[in-house]
mmCIF file of C-alpha atoms in Angstrom:
data_model
loop_
_atom_site.group_PDB
_atom_site.id
_atom_site.type_symbol
_atom_site.label_atom_id
_atom_site.label_comp_id
_atom_site.label_asym_id
_atom_site.label_seq_id
_atom_site.Cartn_x
_atom_site.Cartn_y
_atom_site.Cartn_z
ATOM 1 C CA UNK A 1 13.586 50.132 1.941
ATOM 2 C CA UNK A 2 11.583 46.644 1.512
ATOM 3 C CA UNK A 3 9.099 46.295 2.909
ATOM 4 C CA UNK A 4 8.289 44.139 6.032
ATOM 5 C CA UNK A 5 5.887 41.324 7.221
ATOM 6 C CA UNK A 6 5.191 38.551 10.676
ATOM 7 C CA UNK A 7 4.306 35.529 8.169
ATOM 8 C CA UNK A 8 3.328 33.351 10.814
ATOM 9 C CA UNK A 9 3.364 33.524 14.924
ATOM 10 C CA UNK A 10 3.989 30.788 16.825
ATOM 11 C CA UNK A 11 4.964 29.406 20.721
ATOM 12 C CA UNK A 12 4.958 27.190 23.132
ATOM 13 C CA UNK A 13 4.331 26.991 26.528
ATOM 14 C CA UNK A 14 6.256 24.406 28.656
ATOM 15 C CA UNK A 15 4.230 20.912 30.200
ATOM 16 C CA UNK A 16 0.283 21.971 31.919
ATOM 17 C CA UNK A 17 -0.796 25.870 33.237
ATOM 18 C CA UNK A 18 -0.334 25.651 37.180
ATOM 19 C CA UNK A 19 -3.067 28.138 39.103
ATOM 20 C CA UNK A 20 -2.729 30.305 42.436
ATOM 21 C CA UNK A 21 -3.046 27.456 44.613
ATOM 22 C CA UNK A 22 -0.084 25.458 43.133
ATOM 23 C CA UNK A 23 2.558 27.595 42.098
ATOM 24 C CA UNK A 24 4.432 27.135 46.313
ATOM 25 C CA UNK A 25 4.465 22.962 45.038
ATOM 26 C CA UNK A 26 6.948 24.414 42.319
ATOM 27 C CA UNK A 27 8.985 26.751 43.148
ATOM 28 C CA UNK A 28 9.018 25.585 47.301
ATOM 29 C CA UNK A 29 8.541 27.350 50.451
ATOM 30 C CA UNK A 30 11.216 29.782 52.095
ATOM 31 C CA UNK A 31 11.949 29.108 55.586
ATOM 32 C CA UNK A 32 8.849 26.032 54.739
ATOM 33 C CA UNK A 33 6.345 28.993 55.769
ATOM 34 C CA UNK A 34 4.146 30.299 52.956
ATOM 35 C CA UNK A 35 4.401 34.208 51.409
ATOM 36 C CA UNK A 36 2.937 36.875 52.565
ATOM 37 C CA UNK A 37 3.470 38.361 50.030
ATOM 38 C CA UNK A 38 1.751 36.213 47.881
ATOM 39 C CA UNK A 39 -2.035 36.414 48.035
ATOM 40 C CA UNK A 40 -1.818 40.463 48.049
ATOM 41 C CA UNK A 41 0.231 39.899 44.868
ATOM 42 C CA UNK A 42 -1.891 37.319 44.020
ATOM 43 C CA UNK A 43 -5.527 39.760 44.031
ATOM 44 C CA UNK A 44 -2.915 42.586 42.707
ATOM 45 C CA UNK A 45 -2.214 40.409 38.953
ATOM 46 C CA UNK A 46 -4.878 39.290 37.725
ATOM 47 C CA UNK A 47 -3.261 36.165 36.858
ATOM 48 C CA UNK A 48 -4.407 32.863 37.291
ATOM 49 C CA UNK A 49 -3.426 30.537 35.676
ATOM 50 C CA UNK A 50 0.888 29.853 34.634
ATOM 51 C CA UNK A 51 3.570 27.975 32.767
ATOM 52 C CA UNK A 52 7.147 26.671 34.597
ATOM 53 C CA UNK A 53 9.492 24.729 32.737
ATOM 54 C CA UNK A 54 9.136 22.535 36.388
ATOM 55 C CA UNK A 55 8.273 18.842 37.461
ATOM 56 C CA UNK A 56 6.595 18.817 40.407
ATOM 57 C CA UNK A 57 9.778 18.607 43.070
ATOM 58 C CA UNK A 58 11.647 21.422 41.263
ATOM 59 C CA UNK A 59 13.173 20.360 38.561
ATOM 60 C CA UNK A 60 13.648 22.117 34.940
ATOM 61 C CA UNK A 61 12.182 19.868 32.813
ATOM 62 C CA UNK A 62 13.513 22.309 29.516
ATOM 63 C CA UNK A 63 16.206 25.206 29.812
ATOM 64 C CA UNK A 64 15.242 29.103 28.101
ATOM 65 C CA UNK A 65 17.192 28.479 24.947
ATOM 66 C CA UNK A 66 15.021 24.670 24.751
ATOM 67 C CA UNK A 67 11.854 27.030 24.678
ATOM 68 C CA UNK A 68 12.829 29.139 22.243
ATOM 69 C CA UNK A 69 14.042 26.503 20.138
ATOM 70 C CA UNK A 70 11.270 24.866 20.079
ATOM 71 C CA UNK A 71 8.754 27.686 19.413
ATOM 72 C CA UNK A 72 10.596 28.914 16.862
ATOM 73 C CA UNK A 73 9.680 24.724 15.908
ATOM 74 C CA UNK A 74 6.271 26.652 15.378
ATOM 75 C CA UNK A 75 7.335 28.437 12.560
ATOM 76 C CA UNK A 76 8.740 26.292 9.534
ATOM 77 C CA UNK A 77 6.860 24.619 7.193
ATOM 78 C CA UNK A 78 6.504 23.435 3.711
ATOM 79 C CA UNK A 79 7.451 26.436 2.284
ATOM 80 C CA UNK A 80 10.245 27.741 4.795
ATOM 81 C CA UNK A 81 12.490 25.442 7.055
ATOM 82 C CA UNK A 82 15.549 25.227 9.015
ATOM 83 C CA UNK A 83 17.656 25.785 6.810
ATOM 84 C CA UNK A 84 15.885 28.775 5.245
ATOM 85 C CA UNK A 85 16.510 31.392 7.639
ATOM 86 C CA UNK A 86 18.846 33.517 7.303
ATOM 87 C CA UNK A 87 18.256 36.255 10.710
ATOM 88 C CA UNK A 88 18.057 34.549 13.497
ATOM 89 C CA UNK A 89 16.999 37.882 16.633
ATOM 90 C CA UNK A 90 16.988 37.008 19.900
ATOM 91 C CA UNK A 91 15.621 38.403 23.375
ATOM 92 C CA UNK A 92 15.401 37.192 26.731
ATOM 93 C CA UNK A 93 16.012 38.468 30.604
ATOM 94 C CA UNK A 94 16.578 34.882 32.015
ATOM 95 C CA UNK A 95 19.737 33.424 30.138
ATOM 96 C CA UNK A 96 21.501 30.330 31.011
ATOM 97 C CA UNK A 97 24.790 31.529 30.629
ATOM 98 C CA UNK A 98 26.278 34.464 30.656
ATOM 99 C CA UNK A 99 28.442 32.934 27.486
ATOM 100 C CA UNK A 100 28.054 31.996 24.963
ATOM 101 C CA UNK A 101 24.951 34.048 24.278
ATOM 102 C CA UNK A 102 21.788 33.295 24.271
ATOM 103 C CA UNK A 103 21.459 33.040 20.522
ATOM 104 C CA UNK A 104 24.652 31.278 19.737
ATOM 105 C CA UNK A 105 22.697 28.864 22.099
ATOM 106 C CA UNK A 106 19.361 28.128 20.404
ATOM 107 C CA UNK A 107 20.979 28.642 16.660
ATOM 108 C CA UNK A 108 23.162 24.565 18.507
ATOM 109 C CA UNK A 109 19.605 23.471 19.456
ATOM 110 C CA UNK A 110 18.217 24.004 15.461
ATOM 111 C CA UNK A 111 18.563 21.753 13.742
ATOM 112 C CA UNK A 112 18.855 21.586 10.230
ATOM 113 C CA UNK A 113 20.115 25.288 9.752
ATOM 114 C CA UNK A 114 21.926 26.987 8.133
ATOM 115 C CA UNK A 115 24.623 29.326 8.799
ATOM 116 C CA UNK A 116 23.451 31.853 10.108
ATOM 117 C CA UNK A 117 23.409 35.770 10.971
ATOM 118 C CA UNK A 118 22.844 36.082 15.467
ATOM 119 C CA UNK A 119 21.009 38.959 16.854
ATOM 120 C CA UNK A 120 20.929 38.189 21.634
ATOM 121 C CA UNK A 121 19.277 41.040 22.813
ATOM 122 C CA UNK A 122 19.944 41.819 26.825
ATOM 123 C CA UNK A 123 17.649 43.786 29.385
ATOM 124 C CA UNK A 124 14.315 43.436 30.617
ATOM 125 C CA UNK A 125 10.843 42.535 28.883
ATOM 126 C CA UNK A 126 11.828 44.543 26.299
ATOM 127 C CA UNK A 127 14.705 42.485 25.475
ATOM 128 C CA UNK A 128 12.095 40.938 22.801
ATOM 129 C CA UNK A 129 10.845 43.513 21.029
ATOM 130 C CA UNK A 130 14.226 44.324 20.921
ATOM 131 C CA UNK A 131 15.235 41.479 19.075
ATOM 132 C CA UNK A 132 12.764 41.952 16.712
ATOM 133 C CA UNK A 133 13.976 45.320 15.667
ATOM 134 C CA UNK A 134 16.851 44.130 14.768
ATOM 135 C CA UNK A 135 14.674 40.960 12.515
ATOM 136 C CA UNK A 136 12.578 44.414 11.194
ATOM 137 C CA UNK A 137 15.653 46.639 10.363
ATOM 138 C CA UNK A 138 17.903 42.922 9.045
ATOM 139 C CA UNK A 139 14.767 42.454 6.299
ATOM 140 C CA UNK A 140 13.859 46.463 5.661
ATOM 141 C CA UNK A 141 17.498 46.958 4.679
ATOM 142 C CA UNK A 142 17.544 44.707 3.323
ATOM 143 C CA UNK A 143 20.858 42.907 4.793
ATOM 144 C CA UNK A 144 18.271 40.150 4.667
ATOM 145 C CA UNK A 145 15.249 38.370 3.468
ATOM 146 C CA UNK A 146 14.388 37.069 5.057
ATOM 147 C CA UNK A 147 14.700 36.807 9.732
ATOM 148 C CA UNK A 148 12.666 35.178 13.202
ATOM 149 C CA UNK A 149 12.883 36.516 16.008
ATOM 150 C CA UNK A 150 12.670 35.979 19.565
ATOM 151 C CA UNK A 151 10.705 36.402 23.657
ATOM 152 C CA UNK A 152 11.681 34.347 25.927
ATOM 153 C CA UNK A 153 12.350 33.469 30.100
ATOM 154 C CA UNK A 154 12.981 30.879 31.903
ATOM 155 C CA UNK A 155 12.632 32.614 36.235
ATOM 156 C CA UNK A 156 10.994 29.347 37.623
ATOM 157 C CA UNK A 157 14.622 28.207 38.939
ATOM 158 C CA UNK A 158 15.375 32.118 39.418
ATOM 159 C CA UNK A 159 12.361 32.051 41.978
ATOM 160 C CA UNK A 160 12.777 28.169 43.720
ATOM 161 C CA UNK A 161 13.196 29.112 47.365
ATOM 162 C CA UNK A 162 16.569 27.254 47.807
ATOM 163 C CA UNK A 163 17.737 30.110 45.941
ATOM 164 C CA UNK A 164 17.191 32.282 49.220
ATOM 165 C CA UNK A 165 17.714 30.160 51.938
ATOM 166 C CA UNK A 166 21.071 31.070 53.183
ATOM 167 C CA UNK A 167 20.038 34.655 52.957
ATOM 168 C CA UNK A 168 17.207 33.455 55.743
ATOM 169 C CA UNK A 169 19.500 31.398 57.174
ATOM 170 C CA UNK A 170 21.867 34.601 58.313
ATOM 171 C CA UNK A 171 19.022 37.138 59.404
ATOM 172 C CA UNK A 172 18.223 33.589 61.825
ATOM 173 C CA UNK A 173 21.875 34.425 62.448
ATOM 174 C CA UNK A 174 22.191 38.234 63.143
ATOM 175 C CA UNK A 175 18.048 36.992 65.037
ATOM 176 C CA UNK A 176 16.344 39.096 62.381
ATOM 177 C CA UNK A 177 12.515 38.511 60.908
ATOM 178 C CA UNK A 178 13.619 35.959 58.152
ATOM 179 C CA UNK A 179 11.355 37.560 55.995
ATOM 180 C CA UNK A 180 11.996 38.562 52.317
ATOM 181 C CA UNK A 181 12.275 41.321 51.189
ATOM 182 C CA UNK A 182 9.412 42.461 49.049
ATOM 183 C CA UNK A 183 11.091 43.533 46.434
ATOM 184 C CA UNK A 184 12.310 39.692 45.820
ATOM 185 C CA UNK A 185 9.487 37.657 47.091
ATOM 186 C CA UNK A 186 6.904 39.414 45.507
ATOM 187 C CA UNK A 187 8.143 38.859 41.966
ATOM 188 C CA UNK A 188 7.896 34.823 42.574
ATOM 189 C CA UNK A 189 4.592 35.532 42.539
ATOM 190 C CA UNK A 190 4.715 37.545 39.300
ATOM 191 C CA UNK A 191 6.222 36.157 37.028
ATOM 192 C CA UNK A 192 6.580 32.904 34.133
ATOM 193 C CA UNK A 193 8.090 30.056 31.514
ATOM 194 C CA UNK A 194 7.201 30.736 27.815
ATOM 195 C CA UNK A 195 8.680 31.290 24.261
ATOM 196 C CA UNK A 196 7.101 33.185 21.647
ATOM 197 C CA UNK A 197 8.312 32.790 17.902
ATOM 198 C CA UNK A 198 7.888 36.131 14.285
ATOM 199 C CA UNK A 199 8.146 34.931 11.254
ATOM 200 C CA UNK A 200 9.469 38.295 8.769
ATOM 201 C CA UNK A 201 9.484 37.886 5.109
ATOM 202 C CA UNK A 202 10.503 40.642 3.248
ATOM 203 C CA UNK A 203 6.779 39.902 0.685
ATOM 204 C CA UNK A 204 3.495 38.785 2.152
ATOM 205 C CA UNK A 205 2.507 34.822 2.864
ATOM 206 C CA UNK A 206 1.710 33.919 -0.522
ATOM 207 C CA UNK A 207 -1.943 32.166 0.854
ATOM 208 C CA UNK A 208 -3.017 33.482 4.018
ATOM 209 C CA UNK A 209 -1.888 36.882 6.298
ATOM 210 C CA UNK A 210 0.696 38.351 7.004
ATOM 211 C CA UNK A 211 0.970 41.811 9.384
ATOM 212 C CA UNK A 212 2.802 44.907 8.051
ATOM 213 C CA UNK A 213 5.369 46.438 10.441
ATOM 214 C CA UNK A 214 4.956 50.174 9.834
ATOM 215 C CA UNK A 215 6.989 51.615 12.545
ATOM 216 C CA UNK A 216 8.103 51.023 15.407
ATOM 217 C CA UNK A 217 9.563 52.911 18.525
ATOM 218 C CA UNK A 218 11.860 53.010 21.500
ATOM 219 C CA UNK A 219 12.251 55.143 24.599
ATOM 220 C CA UNK A 220 14.061 55.068 27.521
ATOM 221 C CA UNK A 221 14.997 57.520 30.422
ATOM 222 C CA UNK A 222 17.744 55.854 32.177
ATOM 223 C CA UNK A 223 20.124 59.689 31.562
ATOM 224 C CA UNK A 224 16.471 60.928 34.763
ATOM 225 C CA UNK A 225 15.775 57.525 36.802
ATOM 226 C CA UNK A 226 18.314 54.941 38.542
ATOM 227 C CA UNK A 227 16.963 51.229 38.071
ATOM 228 C CA UNK A 228 13.905 49.563 39.065
ATOM 229 C CA UNK A 229 13.698 45.626 38.334
ATOM 230 C CA UNK A 230 18.105 43.753 38.128
ATOM 231 C CA UNK A 231 19.238 41.033 39.230
ATOM 232 C CA UNK A 232 22.912 40.497 39.718
ATOM 233 C CA UNK A 233 23.281 43.016 41.779
ATOM 234 C CA UNK A 234 22.651 45.336 44.692
ATOM 235 C CA UNK A 235 21.332 48.674 44.804
ATOM 236 C CA UNK A 236 23.523 51.037 46.454
ATOM 237 C CA UNK A 237 22.339 54.043 49.673
ATOM 238 C CA UNK A 238 23.474 56.796 46.402
ATOM 239 C CA UNK A 239 20.678 54.026 43.363
ATOM 240 C CA UNK A 240 24.054 53.098 41.628
ATOM 241 C CA UNK A 241 24.102 49.515 41.201
ATOM 242 C CA UNK A 242 26.735 47.150 42.419
ATOM 243 C CA UNK A 243 27.838 44.333 40.248
ATOM 244 C CA UNK A 244 27.902 41.015 41.296
ATOM 245 C CA UNK A 245 31.799 40.018 40.008
ATOM 246 C CA UNK A 246 32.641 43.095 43.317
ATOM 247 C CA UNK A 247 31.072 40.146 45.496
ATOM 248 C CA UNK A 248 32.841 37.785 47.100
ATOM 249 C CA UNK A 249 30.775 34.012 46.901
ATOM 250 C CA UNK A 250 29.877 34.112 49.884
ATOM 251 C CA UNK A 251 27.737 37.062 49.455
ATOM 252 C CA UNK A 252 26.381 35.809 46.888
ATOM 253 C CA UNK A 253 24.473 33.643 48.499
ATOM 254 C CA UNK A 254 23.597 35.401 51.764
ATOM 255 C CA UNK A 255 22.103 38.301 50.219
ATOM 256 C CA UNK A 256 21.290 36.371 47.092
ATOM 257 C CA UNK A 257 23.040 38.980 44.753
ATOM 258 C CA UNK A 258 21.532 36.809 41.475
ATOM 259 C CA UNK A 259 17.628 37.295 42.482
ATOM 260 C CA UNK A 260 15.497 39.356 40.444
ATOM 261 C CA UNK A 261 14.606 42.171 42.441
ATOM 262 C CA UNK A 262 11.966 45.225 41.652
ATOM 263 C CA UNK A 263 11.634 48.956 43.900
ATOM 264 C CA UNK A 264 8.022 49.404 43.811
ATOM 265 C CA UNK A 265 8.332 52.777 44.542
ATOM 266 C CA UNK A 266 9.625 53.833 42.161
ATOM 267 C CA UNK A 267 7.699 51.393 39.600
ATOM 268 C CA UNK A 268 4.809 53.323 40.345
ATOM 269 C CA UNK A 269 5.819 56.625 40.664
ATOM 270 C CA UNK A 270 7.295 56.282 37.248
ATOM 271 C CA UNK A 271 6.604 53.209 34.794
ATOM 272 C CA UNK A 272 2.836 54.406 33.749
ATOM 273 C CA UNK A 273 3.488 58.532 33.536
ATOM 274 C CA UNK A 274 6.738 57.560 31.648
ATOM 275 C CA UNK A 275 4.586 55.120 29.293
ATOM 276 C CA UNK A 276 2.295 57.379 28.500
ATOM 277 C CA UNK A 277 5.405 60.756 27.243
ATOM 278 C CA UNK A 278 6.465 58.053 25.386
ATOM 279 C CA UNK A 279 3.465 56.789 23.562
ATOM 280 C CA UNK A 280 1.921 60.616 23.306
ATOM 281 C CA UNK A 281 6.147 60.850 21.596
ATOM 282 C CA UNK A 282 5.220 57.999 18.873
ATOM 283 C CA UNK A 283 2.366 58.579 17.584
ATOM 284 C CA UNK A 284 3.286 62.027 17.504
ATOM 285 C CA UNK A 285 5.777 60.911 15.285
ATOM 286 C CA UNK A 286 3.424 59.429 12.661
ATOM 287 C CA UNK A 287 0.829 61.285 12.981
ATOM 288 C CA UNK A 288 -1.511 58.014 13.758
ATOM 289 C CA UNK A 289 -4.377 59.099 15.920
ATOM 290 C CA UNK A 290 -5.728 56.665 18.556
ATOM 291 C CA UNK A 291 -8.747 56.291 15.805
ATOM 292 C CA UNK A 292 -7.508 54.694 13.671
ATOM 293 C CA UNK A 293 -6.577 51.811 16.806
ATOM 294 C CA UNK A 294 -8.388 48.492 15.732
ATOM 295 C CA UNK A 295 -6.640 46.482 18.744
ATOM 296 C CA UNK A 296 -4.486 47.824 20.836
ATOM 297 C CA UNK A 297 -1.595 45.007 22.480
ATOM 298 C CA UNK A 298 -0.218 46.736 25.624
ATOM 299 C CA UNK A 299 2.070 44.007 27.948
ATOM 300 C CA UNK A 300 1.424 45.359 31.705
ATOM 301 C CA UNK A 301 2.773 42.838 34.472
ATOM 302 C CA UNK A 302 -0.923 43.164 36.398
ATOM 303 C CA UNK A 303 -3.871 44.329 36.069
ATOM 304 C CA UNK A 304 -3.422 46.757 38.530
ATOM 305 C CA UNK A 305 -1.907 48.428 36.022
ATOM 306 C CA UNK A 306 -4.831 48.198 33.377
ATOM 307 C CA UNK A 307 -7.398 50.595 34.664
ATOM 308 C CA UNK A 308 -4.473 52.774 36.121
ATOM 309 C CA UNK A 309 -2.696 53.279 32.389
ATOM 310 C CA UNK A 310 -6.360 53.706 31.070
ATOM 311 C CA UNK A 311 -7.172 57.527 33.168
ATOM 312 C CA UNK A 312 -2.724 57.405 31.907
ATOM 313 C CA UNK A 313 -2.961 57.620 28.441
ATOM 314 C CA UNK A 314 -6.641 59.774 28.025
ATOM 315 C CA UNK A 315 -4.206 62.267 30.283
ATOM 316 C CA UNK A 316 -1.932 62.813 27.448
ATOM 317 C CA UNK A 317 -4.943 62.722 24.043
ATOM 318 C CA UNK A 318 -4.245 59.253 23.776
ATOM 319 C CA UNK A 319 -8.343 56.848 24.535
ATOM 320 C CA UNK A 320 -8.360 53.769 23.585
ATOM 321 C CA UNK A 321 -11.634 52.606 25.122
ATOM 322 C CA UNK A 322 -10.838 49.410 27.369
ATOM 323 C CA UNK A 323 -12.550 47.088 24.084
ATOM 324 C CA UNK A 324 -10.120 46.915 22.027
ATOM 325 C CA UNK A 325 -7.865 46.193 24.123
ATOM 326 C CA UNK A 326 -6.442 42.928 23.963
ATOM 327 C CA UNK A 327 -4.960 41.172 26.837
ATOM 328 C CA UNK A 328 -3.554 37.535 27.396
ATOM 329 C CA UNK A 329 -1.642 38.649 30.757
ATOM 330 C CA UNK A 330 -4.681 36.337 33.268
ATOM 331 C CA UNK A 331 -4.570 33.305 31.301
ATOM 332 C CA UNK A 332 0.239 33.020 30.386
ATOM 333 C CA UNK A 333 1.707 35.427 33.283
ATOM 334 C CA UNK A 334 4.115 37.724 33.239
ATOM 335 C CA UNK A 335 6.147 36.214 30.543
ATOM 336 C CA UNK A 336 8.264 39.714 30.437
ATOM 337 C CA UNK A 337 10.188 39.074 26.629
ATOM 338 C CA UNK A 338 7.894 37.181 25.675
ATOM 339 C CA UNK A 339 4.772 38.226 26.390
ATOM 340 C CA UNK A 340 4.381 40.560 23.162
ATOM 341 C CA UNK A 341 4.683 37.378 21.214
ATOM 342 C CA UNK A 342 2.567 36.104 23.749
ATOM 343 C CA UNK A 343 -0.576 37.846 22.889
ATOM 344 C CA UNK A 344 0.141 38.503 18.967
ATOM 345 C CA UNK A 345 0.498 35.390 18.529
ATOM 346 C CA UNK A 346 -2.449 34.225 20.202
ATOM 347 C CA UNK A 347 -4.814 36.585 18.056
ATOM 348 C CA UNK A 348 -2.338 36.362 14.385
ATOM 349 C CA UNK A 349 -4.118 33.126 14.960
ATOM 350 C CA UNK A 350 -7.284 33.517 15.684
ATOM 351 C CA UNK A 351 -11.069 34.263 13.780
ATOM 352 C CA UNK A 352 -10.126 37.716 14.619
ATOM 353 C CA UNK A 353 -8.122 39.782 13.005
ATOM 354 C CA UNK A 354 -10.185 41.718 9.267
ATOM 355 C CA UNK A 355 -8.300 43.198 6.212
ATOM 356 C CA UNK A 356 -6.629 47.102 7.002
ATOM 357 C CA UNK A 357 -6.835 46.503 11.126
ATOM 358 C CA UNK A 358 -4.082 47.753 12.686
ATOM 359 C CA UNK A 359 -2.246 46.669 15.755
ATOM 360 C CA UNK A 360 0.165 48.722 18.389
ATOM 361 C CA UNK A 361 2.163 46.447 20.705
ATOM 362 C CA UNK A 362 3.014 48.481 23.416
ATOM 363 C CA UNK A 363 6.084 46.923 26.120
ATOM 364 C CA UNK A 364 7.100 49.113 28.927
ATOM 365 C CA UNK A 365 10.555 48.073 31.257
ATOM 366 C CA UNK A 366 11.017 48.403 34.241
ATOM 367 C CA UNK A 367 14.201 47.753 34.924
ATOM 368 C CA UNK A 368 15.757 51.343 33.907
ATOM 369 C CA UNK A 369 12.170 52.593 32.529
ATOM 370 C CA UNK A 370 12.347 52.295 28.785
ATOM 371 C CA UNK A 371 9.242 51.809 26.614
ATOM 372 C CA UNK A 372 8.584 49.972 22.779
ATOM 373 C CA UNK A 373 6.202 50.248 20.602
ATOM 374 C CA UNK A 374 5.487 48.901 17.089
ATOM 375 C CA UNK A 375 2.113 49.568 15.109
ATOM 376 C CA UNK A 376 1.483 46.602 12.385
ATOM 377 C CA UNK A 377 -1.311 46.542 9.879
ATOM 378 C CA UNK A 378 -3.465 43.642 8.259
ATOM 379 C CA UNK A 379 -2.706 41.920 4.581
#
């Protein structure tokens, strides 16, 4: 097996940072009424700025494929051109279309590239980590000598007020309170846009630092728990999901079937407990002590979970002091599958890393509760 190194990291965040007071100017107000959930959500999530691929009128400025391609361009230089890419592995929760695949759409925009092997990873936050693992295994196995992987989201257009107007109108006609369910409304103030990209090679960078990927692990609890975060479907009373294709076009609008929803109660009951359980399993498998981790990069959707995650990890014997945690959630927002890439890119391109430092990536996914981990070492 070949060693695998991250030799370059890049990102693309669209337009200018948007603060909390500007959000509804871009997303719009549902039923021309300011959201009642907004203040509570923003107080808890700790996000102060985020990025939207929208203009001030709510018109899209970039597609998801655009964001991804722009992030990839940051990996290219005189020593590594688009034509050199052998594998392109792209993960996202919010592809621009059902077909063709997200990776194929990105490849179509990547000018100067040759024929490549493609992989598109679906899901929620772990789709970016799954894209990384495909790229990692490709280089490690000798299938390729390099690979480019990405995590990206363009969720803002999904969160625009006009996507919910038919549902609100139906509630009004039924003389019910025309207030969007919290499971939909709170996510409008949690999610944002952006893309990150990594260049993986079988040899370290000749003149600059690299990160060697020592191992990756993934765990799913879908066999134990029902769906928590979902879109393009509706949860039934028995916990099953009814697909969008089993609803009529009228119902798609009336019930906002394509909106992103999250079962907050299920999230709070399980996301940290299963996270601690899976991380304990991963660290035990590789005989890794918390004391050996220089930087812990946990993807958390909200700062609400930070101290709670720390306490939950301590319960299973994983005590990583908070001063060794590296987060950029307040500045860039929750960008789903791109978030681990954005954390890693910022730390990788800072002056903080020293040879021999270890970085542990931790990514939870509330879709149906799955978790990914990666241990990296500065070389």
